[in-house]
Amino acid sequence: MKERILTGDRTTGKLHIGHYIGSLRNRVMLQEQYETFVLLADVQALTTHYDQPELIRTHLREVALDYMAVGIDPEKSTIFVQSMIPEIAELTVLYSMFVTVNLLRHNPTVKAESKSGSLDEMYYGFLGYPVSQAADITFCKATIVPAGDDQLPHLELTRKIVRKFNELYKPILLEPRVRLSEVPRLVGTDGHVKMSKSVGNAIALNSSTEEIAFKIRRATTDPARVHKNDPGHPDVCPIYAYHQAFRADGADEIRDGCTKGTMGCAACKGQLTIALEELIAPMRERRSSYETNPKLVDEILIRGTRRARAIAQDTMQEVREAMGLNYFDI
Ligand code: TRP
């Protein structure tokens, strides 16, 4: 039996090259080795965008297309829709009985994501989304969760919930471990610490050739470099960070030319633009084969969601039995 992986994304925006380098690339590799489940987290998306259901609905498909564009293969990975698995909601309610509010309110990721950080202002669903995430992971008994370090508090909570459940009722749930992304988070084109669609500093995976060139041309560089021959500081330059992420072999040469002032920003950006185009062109092609066939995309999501649902129903039956909630068949 292969070990199971579960991971996923909120469906609030298109995925970008930061997602690619931080997680998608890794998933494409891992699907060869593990039984992989990829969750379109539309319920978790509601915790921050409950007033924009249309946005979530649109991006569910966009994110699914992004997945397949980068090479997540629906024949190898199960791509499914969170809100269509009611057992995830059932498990969330049951787990929430033995998770304290105090534990939730100290979750550093939840605190960082909330605008005010004040519990009084926080929505109940948002405060509790890590419990729902524990249900995402445990319904399919995933033992590996590939994720960034911001997900560590959620994984710790999941492990706590599993231990508590197993101790209280019956040892049927599996404790997952995290598989941390080893690459640093990609900075935005404006130099901000995080590339993010909402900040407008991201390069989407479905960018056209012109969009890539435009975004790179407009991207921030080392502010101390006014003239072409001024020595640059690559470590403060997002363009250099992208060279490191996407052109492992060429980055040293860039650093050299930049620090010595022998390579100007325009030339440096030009090389990066070519590299990103090489990365994205095959994605564009794979994407368009699905985009032009929306029925196929529907079929893939239906098949994936059915497969996930069957597993969720089995787990739910075990959970009901463990808790003595299996009164009768209706
Ligand atoms: N919290 C993740 C994000 O911020 C999405 C997610 C939802 C997830 N459920 C998950 C990730 C379960 C890993 C495992 O995008």
mmCIF file of C-alpha atoms and ligand atoms in Angstrom:
data_model
loop_
_atom_site.group_PDB
_atom_site.id
_atom_site.type_symbol
_atom_site.label_atom_id
_atom_site.label_comp_id
_atom_site.label_asym_id
_atom_site.label_seq_id
_atom_site.Cartn_x
_atom_site.Cartn_y
_atom_site.Cartn_z
ATOM 1 C CA MET A 1 0.000 0.000 0.000
ATOM 2 C CA LYS A 2 1.282 3.417 -1.013
ATOM 3 C CA GLU A 3 1.209 6.135 1.619
ATOM 4 C CA ARG A 4 -1.364 8.856 1.050
ATOM 5 C CA ILE A 5 -0.681 12.515 0.529
ATOM 6 C CA LEU A 6 -3.221 15.246 1.003
ATOM 7 C CA THR A 7 -2.685 18.851 0.087
ATOM 8 C CA GLY A 8 -4.580 21.655 -1.574
ATOM 9 C CA ASP A 9 -5.266 25.321 -2.083
ATOM 10 C CA ARG A 10 -7.959 27.827 -1.297
ATOM 11 C CA THR A 11 -9.772 28.728 -4.455
ATOM 12 C CA THR A 12 -9.571 32.483 -4.078
ATOM 13 C CA GLY A 13 -7.219 33.315 -6.945
ATOM 14 C CA LYS A 14 -5.195 31.966 -9.822
ATOM 15 C CA LEU A 15 -2.004 30.212 -8.890
ATOM 16 C CA HIS A 16 1.316 31.884 -9.659
ATOM 17 C CA ILE A 17 5.006 31.053 -10.046
ATOM 18 C CA GLY A 18 5.437 31.287 -6.273
ATOM 19 C CA HIS A 19 2.974 28.392 -5.871
ATOM 20 C CA TYR A 20 4.791 26.539 -8.595
ATOM 21 C CA ILE A 21 8.198 26.753 -6.986
ATOM 22 C CA GLY A 22 6.909 26.283 -3.421
ATOM 23 C CA SER A 23 4.487 23.420 -3.876
ATOM 24 C CA LEU A 24 3.092 22.522 -7.303
ATOM 25 C CA ARG A 25 6.420 21.350 -8.728
ATOM 26 C CA ASN A 26 6.812 19.104 -5.731
ATOM 27 C CA ARG A 27 3.328 17.621 -6.095
ATOM 28 C CA VAL A 28 4.004 16.699 -9.703
ATOM 29 C CA MET A 29 6.989 14.710 -8.483
ATOM 30 C CA LEU A 30 5.290 13.174 -5.460
ATOM 31 C CA GLN A 31 2.301 11.873 -7.428
ATOM 32 C CA GLU A 32 4.629 9.275 -8.991
ATOM 33 C CA GLN A 33 5.428 7.814 -5.614
ATOM 34 C CA TYR A 34 2.394 8.338 -3.403
ATOM 35 C CA GLU A 35 -1.351 8.130 -3.662
ATOM 36 C CA THR A 36 -1.992 11.837 -3.973
ATOM 37 C CA PHE A 37 -5.174 13.753 -3.087
ATOM 38 C CA VAL A 38 -5.394 17.403 -4.076
ATOM 39 C CA LEU A 39 -8.112 19.448 -2.479
ATOM 40 C CA LEU A 40 -9.830 22.454 -4.024
ATOM 41 C CA ALA A 41 -10.492 24.160 -0.698
ATOM 42 C CA ASP A 42 -13.612 26.140 -1.543
ATOM 43 C CA VAL A 43 -15.027 25.961 1.990
ATOM 44 C CA GLN A 44 -11.791 27.273 3.457
ATOM 45 C CA ALA A 45 -11.925 29.990 0.787
ATOM 46 C CA LEU A 46 -15.283 31.026 2.253
ATOM 47 C CA THR A 47 -13.661 31.777 5.616
ATOM 48 C CA THR A 48 -12.225 34.941 4.091
ATOM 49 C CA HIS A 49 -14.433 35.414 1.003
ATOM 50 C CA TYR A 50 -17.906 34.367 2.197
ATOM 51 C CA ASP A 51 -19.315 37.493 0.558
ATOM 52 C CA GLN A 52 -17.815 36.624 -2.843
ATOM 53 C CA PRO A 53 -19.182 33.204 -3.784
ATOM 54 C CA GLU A 54 -18.833 34.023 -7.494
ATOM 55 C CA LEU A 55 -15.114 34.582 -7.098
ATOM 56 C CA ILE A 56 -14.720 31.223 -5.391
ATOM 57 C CA ARG A 57 -16.830 29.478 -8.008
ATOM 58 C CA THR A 58 -14.753 30.917 -10.861
ATOM 59 C CA HIS A 59 -11.443 30.129 -9.255
ATOM 60 C CA LEU A 60 -12.376 26.560 -8.462
ATOM 61 C CA ARG A 61 -12.066 25.858 -12.175
ATOM 62 C CA GLU A 62 -9.079 28.171 -12.631
ATOM 63 C CA VAL A 63 -7.133 26.404 -9.901
ATOM 64 C CA ALA A 64 -8.099 22.994 -11.300
ATOM 65 C CA LEU A 65 -6.769 24.138 -14.686
ATOM 66 C CA ASP A 66 -3.603 25.453 -13.039
ATOM 67 C CA TYR A 67 -3.083 22.026 -11.456
ATOM 68 C CA MET A 68 -3.402 20.184 -14.718
ATOM 69 C CA ALA A 69 -1.354 22.806 -16.562
ATOM 70 C CA VAL A 70 1.659 22.240 -14.323
ATOM 71 C CA GLY A 71 1.404 18.491 -14.734
ATOM 72 C CA ILE A 72 -0.724 17.244 -11.864
ATOM 73 C CA ASP A 73 -2.103 14.295 -13.750
ATOM 74 C CA PRO A 74 -5.725 13.404 -13.004
ATOM 75 C CA GLU A 75 -4.879 9.780 -13.820
ATOM 76 C CA LYS A 76 -2.364 9.768 -10.977
ATOM 77 C CA SER A 77 -3.741 12.328 -8.512
ATOM 78 C CA THR A 78 -7.265 12.637 -7.154
ATOM 79 C CA ILE A 79 -8.376 16.247 -7.578
ATOM 80 C CA PHE A 80 -11.568 16.948 -5.634
ATOM 81 C CA VAL A 81 -13.923 19.633 -4.356
ATOM 82 C CA GLN A 82 -13.976 20.174 -0.595
ATOM 83 C CA SER A 83 -17.556 21.404 -0.282
ATOM 84 C CA MET A 84 -18.852 18.303 -2.085
ATOM 85 C CA ILE A 85 -17.547 16.039 0.696
ATOM 86 C CA PRO A 86 -20.096 16.585 3.494
ATOM 87 C CA GLU A 87 -18.169 14.141 5.704
ATOM 88 C CA ILE A 88 -15.435 16.791 6.025
ATOM 89 C CA ALA A 89 -18.020 19.086 7.610
ATOM 90 C CA GLU A 90 -19.282 16.277 9.851
ATOM 91 C CA LEU A 91 -15.788 15.472 11.070
ATOM 92 C CA THR A 92 -15.146 19.168 11.685
ATOM 93 C CA VAL A 93 -18.136 19.363 14.026
ATOM 94 C CA LEU A 94 -17.130 16.243 15.912
ATOM 95 C CA TYR A 95 -13.483 17.310 16.287
ATOM 96 C CA SER A 96 -14.537 20.780 17.422
ATOM 97 C CA MET A 97 -15.914 19.244 20.637
ATOM 98 C CA PHE A 98 -12.421 18.658 21.968
ATOM 99 C CA VAL A 99 -10.460 21.615 20.599
ATOM 100 C CA THR A 100 -10.308 24.618 22.912
ATOM 101 C CA VAL A 101 -10.852 28.171 21.720
ATOM 102 C CA ASN A 102 -7.668 29.049 23.548
ATOM 103 C CA LEU A 103 -5.641 26.721 21.364
ATOM 104 C CA LEU A 104 -7.208 28.144 18.207
ATOM 105 C CA ARG A 105 -6.699 31.759 19.126
ATOM 106 C CA HIS A 106 -2.979 31.267 19.595
ATOM 107 C CA ASN A 107 -2.496 29.718 16.153
ATOM 108 C CA PRO A 108 0.175 32.013 14.648
ATOM 109 C CA THR A 109 -0.991 31.504 11.058
ATOM 110 C CA VAL A 110 -4.603 32.360 11.887
ATOM 111 C CA LYS A 111 -3.375 35.426 13.798
ATOM 112 C CA ALA A 112 -1.183 36.545 10.902
ATOM 113 C CA GLU A 113 -3.997 36.080 8.390
ATOM 114 C CA SER A 114 -6.601 37.979 10.372
ATOM 115 C CA LYS A 115 -6.539 41.702 9.818
ATOM 116 C CA SER A 116 -7.013 42.810 13.387
ATOM 117 C CA GLY A 117 -5.824 39.703 15.183
ATOM 118 C CA SER A 118 -8.538 40.356 17.732
ATOM 119 C CA LEU A 119 -10.701 37.425 18.704
ATOM 120 C CA ASP A 120 -13.741 39.691 19.092
ATOM 121 C CA GLU A 121 -13.632 40.572 15.414
ATOM 122 C CA MET A 122 -12.975 37.071 14.198
ATOM 123 C CA TYR A 123 -15.524 34.893 12.494
ATOM 124 C CA TYR A 124 -16.197 31.545 14.087
ATOM 125 C CA GLY A 125 -15.537 29.685 10.813
ATOM 126 C CA PHE A 126 -12.274 31.498 10.302
ATOM 127 C CA LEU A 127 -11.058 30.870 13.843
ATOM 128 C CA GLY A 128 -11.947 27.227 13.397
ATOM 129 C CA TYR A 129 -10.655 26.576 9.900
ATOM 130 C CA PRO A 130 -7.629 24.672 11.188
ATOM 131 C CA VAL A 131 -10.088 22.130 12.653
ATOM 132 C CA SER A 132 -11.682 21.786 9.239
ATOM 133 C CA GLN A 133 -8.207 21.350 7.785
ATOM 134 C CA ALA A 134 -7.655 18.489 10.233
ATOM 135 C CA ALA A 135 -10.806 16.913 8.777
ATOM 136 C CA ASP A 136 -9.426 17.421 5.237
ATOM 137 C CA ILE A 137 -6.314 15.514 6.157
ATOM 138 C CA THR A 138 -7.826 12.767 8.292
ATOM 139 C CA PHE A 139 -10.867 11.782 6.244
ATOM 140 C CA CYS A 140 -8.571 10.080 3.751
ATOM 141 C CA LYS A 141 -6.033 8.986 6.382
ATOM 142 C CA ALA A 142 -3.256 10.887 4.681
ATOM 143 C CA THR A 143 0.074 10.462 6.442
ATOM 144 C CA ILE A 144 2.024 13.041 4.454
ATOM 145 C CA VAL A 145 1.091 16.692 3.978
ATOM 146 C CA PRO A 146 3.440 18.656 1.731
ATOM 147 C CA ALA A 147 3.184 22.291 2.764
ATOM 148 C CA GLY A 148 4.986 25.496 3.609
ATOM 149 C CA ASP A 149 6.002 26.439 7.138
ATOM 150 C CA ASP A 150 2.870 28.569 7.561
ATOM 151 C CA GLN A 151 0.905 25.288 7.687
ATOM 152 C CA LEU A 152 2.932 23.862 10.588
ATOM 153 C CA PRO A 153 0.543 25.059 13.324
ATOM 154 C CA HIS A 154 -2.354 23.411 11.456
ATOM 155 C CA LEU A 155 -0.442 20.153 11.174
ATOM 156 C CA GLU A 156 0.390 20.261 14.881
ATOM 157 C CA LEU A 157 -3.308 20.736 15.631
ATOM 158 C CA THR A 158 -4.222 17.854 13.324
ATOM 159 C CA ARG A 159 -1.807 15.585 15.130
ATOM 160 C CA LYS A 160 -3.270 16.663 18.483
ATOM 161 C CA ILE A 161 -6.792 15.971 17.278
ATOM 162 C CA VAL A 162 -5.812 12.537 15.976
ATOM 163 C CA ARG A 163 -4.115 11.579 19.233
ATOM 164 C CA LYS A 164 -7.036 12.800 21.285
ATOM 165 C CA PHE A 165 -9.618 11.065 19.113
ATOM 166 C CA ASN A 166 -7.696 7.792 19.136
ATOM 167 C CA GLU A 167 -7.293 7.963 22.901
ATOM 168 C CA LEU A 168 -10.887 8.960 23.667
ATOM 169 C CA TYR A 169 -12.721 6.606 21.301
ATOM 170 C CA LYS A 170 -10.835 4.103 19.208
ATOM 171 C CA PRO A 171 -7.467 4.240 17.431
ATOM 172 C CA ILE A 172 -8.669 4.559 13.855
ATOM 173 C CA LEU A 173 -7.135 7.858 12.700
ATOM 174 C CA LEU A 174 -3.581 8.283 11.402
ATOM 175 C CA GLU A 175 -1.186 10.999 12.516
ATOM 176 C CA PRO A 176 0.105 12.912 9.505
ATOM 177 C CA ARG A 177 3.581 14.343 9.176
ATOM 178 C CA VAL A 178 4.462 17.427 7.238
ATOM 179 C CA ARG A 179 6.823 17.432 4.286
ATOM 180 C CA LEU A 180 8.182 20.950 4.352
ATOM 181 C CA SER A 181 8.874 22.793 1.157
ATOM 182 C CA GLU A 182 12.646 23.286 1.185
ATOM 183 C CA VAL A 183 12.698 26.391 -1.025
ATOM 184 C CA PRO A 184 12.352 29.865 0.432
ATOM 185 C CA ARG A 185 9.119 31.734 -0.273
ATOM 186 C CA LEU A 186 9.222 33.662 -3.536
ATOM 187 C CA VAL A 187 9.212 37.450 -3.179
ATOM 188 C CA GLY A 188 6.764 39.572 -5.167
ATOM 189 C CA THR A 189 7.737 41.551 -8.266
ATOM 190 C CA ASP A 190 7.569 44.676 -6.081
ATOM 191 C CA GLY A 191 10.078 43.208 -3.619
ATOM 192 C CA HIS A 192 7.450 42.412 -0.973
ATOM 193 C CA VAL A 193 8.197 39.332 1.084
ATOM 194 C CA LYS A 194 5.380 37.325 -0.416
ATOM 195 C CA MET A 195 4.155 36.967 -3.953
ATOM 196 C CA SER A 196 0.409 37.307 -3.767
ATOM 197 C CA LYS A 197 -2.395 37.779 -6.221
ATOM 198 C CA SER A 198 -4.200 40.174 -3.912
ATOM 199 C CA VAL A 199 -1.168 42.466 -3.643
ATOM 200 C CA GLY A 200 -0.791 42.521 -7.452
ATOM 201 C CA ASN A 201 2.853 41.455 -7.383
ATOM 202 C CA ALA A 202 2.416 37.963 -8.796
ATOM 203 C CA ILE A 203 3.145 36.309 -12.133
ATOM 204 C CA ALA A 204 0.230 33.994 -12.817
ATOM 205 C CA LEU A 205 0.856 30.546 -14.278
ATOM 206 C CA ASN A 206 -1.494 31.338 -17.129
ATOM 207 C CA SER A 207 0.364 34.510 -18.136
ATOM 208 C CA SER A 208 0.791 35.253 -21.807
ATOM 209 C CA THR A 209 4.252 35.899 -23.264
ATOM 210 C CA GLU A 210 3.500 39.629 -23.197
ATOM 211 C CA GLU A 211 2.308 39.544 -19.592
ATOM 212 C CA ILE A 212 5.487 37.836 -18.440
ATOM 213 C CA ALA A 213 7.670 40.377 -20.251
ATOM 214 C CA PHE A 214 5.595 43.283 -18.909
ATOM 215 C CA LYS A 215 5.678 42.100 -15.290
ATOM 216 C CA ILE A 216 9.422 41.519 -15.394
ATOM 217 C CA ARG A 217 10.097 44.830 -17.074
ATOM 218 C CA ARG A 218 8.114 46.612 -14.370
ATOM 219 C CA ALA A 219 9.563 44.645 -11.479
ATOM 220 C CA THR A 220 11.556 46.374 -8.762
ATOM 221 C CA THR A 221 15.332 45.978 -8.777
ATOM 222 C CA ASP A 222 18.099 47.112 -6.454
ATOM 223 C CA PRO A 223 17.201 50.777 -5.745
ATOM 224 C CA ALA A 224 20.882 51.645 -5.235
ATOM 225 C CA ARG A 225 21.588 50.823 -8.844
ATOM 226 C CA VAL A 226 20.902 53.995 -10.786
ATOM 227 C CA HIS A 227 23.360 53.678 -13.657
ATOM 228 C CA LYS A 228 23.949 50.530 -15.606
ATOM 229 C CA ASN A 229 27.527 50.183 -14.382
ATOM 230 C CA ASP A 230 26.784 50.757 -10.687
ATOM 231 C CA PRO A 231 27.602 47.631 -8.719
ATOM 232 C CA GLY A 232 24.323 45.952 -7.718
ATOM 233 C CA HIS A 233 23.146 44.080 -4.626
ATOM 234 C CA PRO A 234 21.503 40.929 -5.932
ATOM 235 C CA ASP A 235 20.316 39.832 -2.484
ATOM 236 C CA VAL A 236 17.809 42.690 -2.299
ATOM 237 C CA CYS A 237 16.621 42.238 -5.891
ATOM 238 C CA PRO A 238 13.522 40.155 -6.688
ATOM 239 C CA ILE A 239 14.853 39.515 -10.194
ATOM 240 C CA TYR A 240 17.903 37.812 -8.751
ATOM 241 C CA ALA A 241 15.674 35.761 -6.439
ATOM 242 C CA TYR A 242 13.803 34.550 -9.530
ATOM 243 C CA HIS A 243 17.040 33.696 -11.305
ATOM 244 C CA GLN A 244 17.949 31.584 -8.269
ATOM 245 C CA ALA A 245 14.565 29.886 -8.226
ATOM 246 C CA PHE A 246 14.133 29.254 -11.924
ATOM 247 C CA ARG A 247 17.652 29.224 -13.375
ATOM 248 C CA ALA A 248 19.743 27.280 -10.916
ATOM 249 C CA ASP A 249 22.637 27.066 -13.425
ATOM 250 C CA GLY A 250 22.623 30.690 -14.517
ATOM 251 C CA ALA A 251 22.256 32.458 -11.168
ATOM 252 C CA ASP A 252 25.977 32.618 -10.316
ATOM 253 C CA GLU A 253 26.742 34.381 -13.559
ATOM 254 C CA ILE A 254 23.985 36.898 -12.850
ATOM 255 C CA ARG A 255 25.316 37.552 -9.354
ATOM 256 C CA ASP A 256 28.777 38.097 -10.758
ATOM 257 C CA GLY A 257 27.666 40.490 -13.494
ATOM 258 C CA CYS A 258 25.396 42.397 -11.133
ATOM 259 C CA THR A 259 27.863 42.887 -8.283
ATOM 260 C CA LYS A 260 30.638 43.910 -10.687
ATOM 261 C CA GLY A 261 28.345 46.222 -12.607
ATOM 262 C CA THR A 262 29.110 44.505 -15.903
ATOM 263 C CA MET A 263 25.569 43.293 -16.516
ATOM 264 C CA GLY A 264 22.773 45.828 -16.616
ATOM 265 C CA CYS A 265 19.274 45.263 -15.247
ATOM 266 C CA ALA A 266 17.721 45.178 -18.712
ATOM 267 C CA ALA A 267 19.958 42.311 -19.847
ATOM 268 C CA CYS A 268 19.415 40.479 -16.572
ATOM 269 C CA LYS A 269 15.647 40.857 -16.892
ATOM 270 C CA GLY A 270 15.827 39.736 -20.488
ATOM 271 C CA GLN A 271 17.413 36.423 -19.529
ATOM 272 C CA LEU A 272 14.839 35.859 -16.821
ATOM 273 C CA THR A 273 11.970 36.609 -19.182
ATOM 274 C CA ILE A 274 13.250 33.932 -21.563
ATOM 275 C CA ALA A 275 13.551 31.420 -18.712
ATOM 276 C CA LEU A 276 10.024 32.110 -17.435
ATOM 277 C CA GLU A 277 8.621 31.842 -20.935
ATOM 278 C CA GLU A 278 10.302 28.438 -21.253
ATOM 279 C CA LEU A 279 8.739 27.380 -17.977
ATOM 280 C CA ILE A 280 5.252 28.645 -18.751
ATOM 281 C CA ALA A 281 4.923 27.821 -22.467
ATOM 282 C CA PRO A 282 4.352 24.072 -21.921
ATOM 283 C CA MET A 283 1.894 24.891 -19.117
ATOM 284 C CA ARG A 284 -0.036 27.126 -21.473
ATOM 285 C CA GLU A 285 -0.243 24.310 -23.965
ATOM 286 C CA ARG A 286 -1.443 21.691 -21.471
ATOM 287 C CA ARG A 287 -3.888 24.194 -20.046
ATOM 288 C CA SER A 288 -5.448 24.987 -23.391
ATOM 289 C CA SER A 289 -6.091 21.294 -24.092
ATOM 290 C CA TYR A 290 -8.317 21.274 -20.980
ATOM 291 C CA GLU A 291 -9.650 24.792 -21.325
ATOM 292 C CA THR A 292 -11.118 23.986 -24.720
ATOM 293 C CA ASN A 293 -12.830 20.937 -23.246
ATOM 294 C CA PRO A 294 -14.787 22.061 -20.167
ATOM 295 C CA LYS A 295 -16.746 18.830 -20.139
ATOM 296 C CA LEU A 296 -13.548 16.901 -19.604
ATOM 297 C CA VAL A 297 -12.627 19.165 -16.674
ATOM 298 C CA ASP A 298 -16.066 18.516 -15.158
ATOM 299 C CA GLU A 299 -15.600 14.781 -15.586
ATOM 300 C CA ILE A 300 -12.195 14.883 -13.909
ATOM 301 C CA LEU A 301 -13.544 16.813 -10.915
ATOM 302 C CA ILE A 302 -16.596 14.568 -10.633
ATOM 303 C CA ARG A 303 -14.483 11.422 -10.786
ATOM 304 C CA GLY A 304 -11.996 12.760 -8.230
ATOM 305 C CA THR A 305 -14.722 13.968 -5.881
ATOM 306 C CA ARG A 306 -16.556 10.620 -6.079
ATOM 307 C CA ARG A 307 -13.374 8.734 -5.270
ATOM 308 C CA ALA A 308 -12.633 11.019 -2.301
ATOM 309 C CA ARG A 309 -16.252 10.830 -1.132
ATOM 310 C CA ALA A 310 -16.245 7.016 -1.057
ATOM 311 C CA ILE A 311 -13.188 7.089 1.203
ATOM 312 C CA ALA A 312 -14.766 9.790 3.367
ATOM 313 C CA GLN A 313 -17.895 7.686 3.819
ATOM 314 C CA ASP A 314 -15.835 4.700 4.948
ATOM 315 C CA THR A 315 -13.959 6.825 7.456
ATOM 316 C CA MET A 316 -17.181 8.425 8.669
ATOM 317 C CA GLN A 317 -18.678 5.008 9.308
ATOM 318 C CA GLU A 318 -15.634 4.046 11.367
ATOM 319 C CA VAL A 319 -15.799 7.344 13.269
ATOM 320 C CA ARG A 320 -19.503 6.898 14.022
ATOM 321 C CA GLU A 321 -18.868 3.397 15.245
ATOM 322 C CA ALA A 322 -15.909 4.516 17.380
ATOM 323 C CA MET A 323 -18.062 7.227 19.004
ATOM 324 C CA GLY A 324 -21.153 5.064 19.334
ATOM 325 C CA LEU A 325 -23.105 7.237 16.900
ATOM 326 C CA ASN A 326 -24.006 4.314 14.662
ATOM 327 C CA TYR A 327 -27.549 3.907 15.969
ATOM 328 C CA PHE A 328 -29.218 2.572 12.867
ATOM 329 C CA ASP A 329 -29.247 2.765 9.092
ATOM 330 C CA ILE A 330 -31.587 5.328 7.651
HETATM 331 N N1 TRP B 1 -4.522 26.164 4.200
HETATM 332 C C1 TRP B 1 -4.100 25.870 2.859
HETATM 333 C C2 TRP B 1 -3.797 27.219 2.174
HETATM 334 O O1 TRP B 1 -3.595 28.187 2.817
HETATM 335 C C3 TRP B 1 -5.108 25.113 2.036
HETATM 336 C C4 TRP B 1 -5.545 23.801 2.634
HETATM 337 C C5 TRP B 1 -6.813 23.472 3.019
HETATM 338 C C6 TRP B 1 -4.724 22.687 2.936
HETATM 339 N N2 TRP B 1 -6.849 22.225 3.537
HETATM 340 C C7 TRP B 1 -5.595 21.696 3.498
HETATM 341 C C8 TRP B 1 -3.366 22.403 2.793
HETATM 342 C C9 TRP B 1 -5.113 20.470 3.939
HETATM 343 C C10 TRP B 1 -2.879 21.180 3.231
HETATM 344 C C11 TRP B 1 -3.751 20.220 3.800
HETATM 345 O O2 TRP B 1 -3.793 27.341 0.980
#
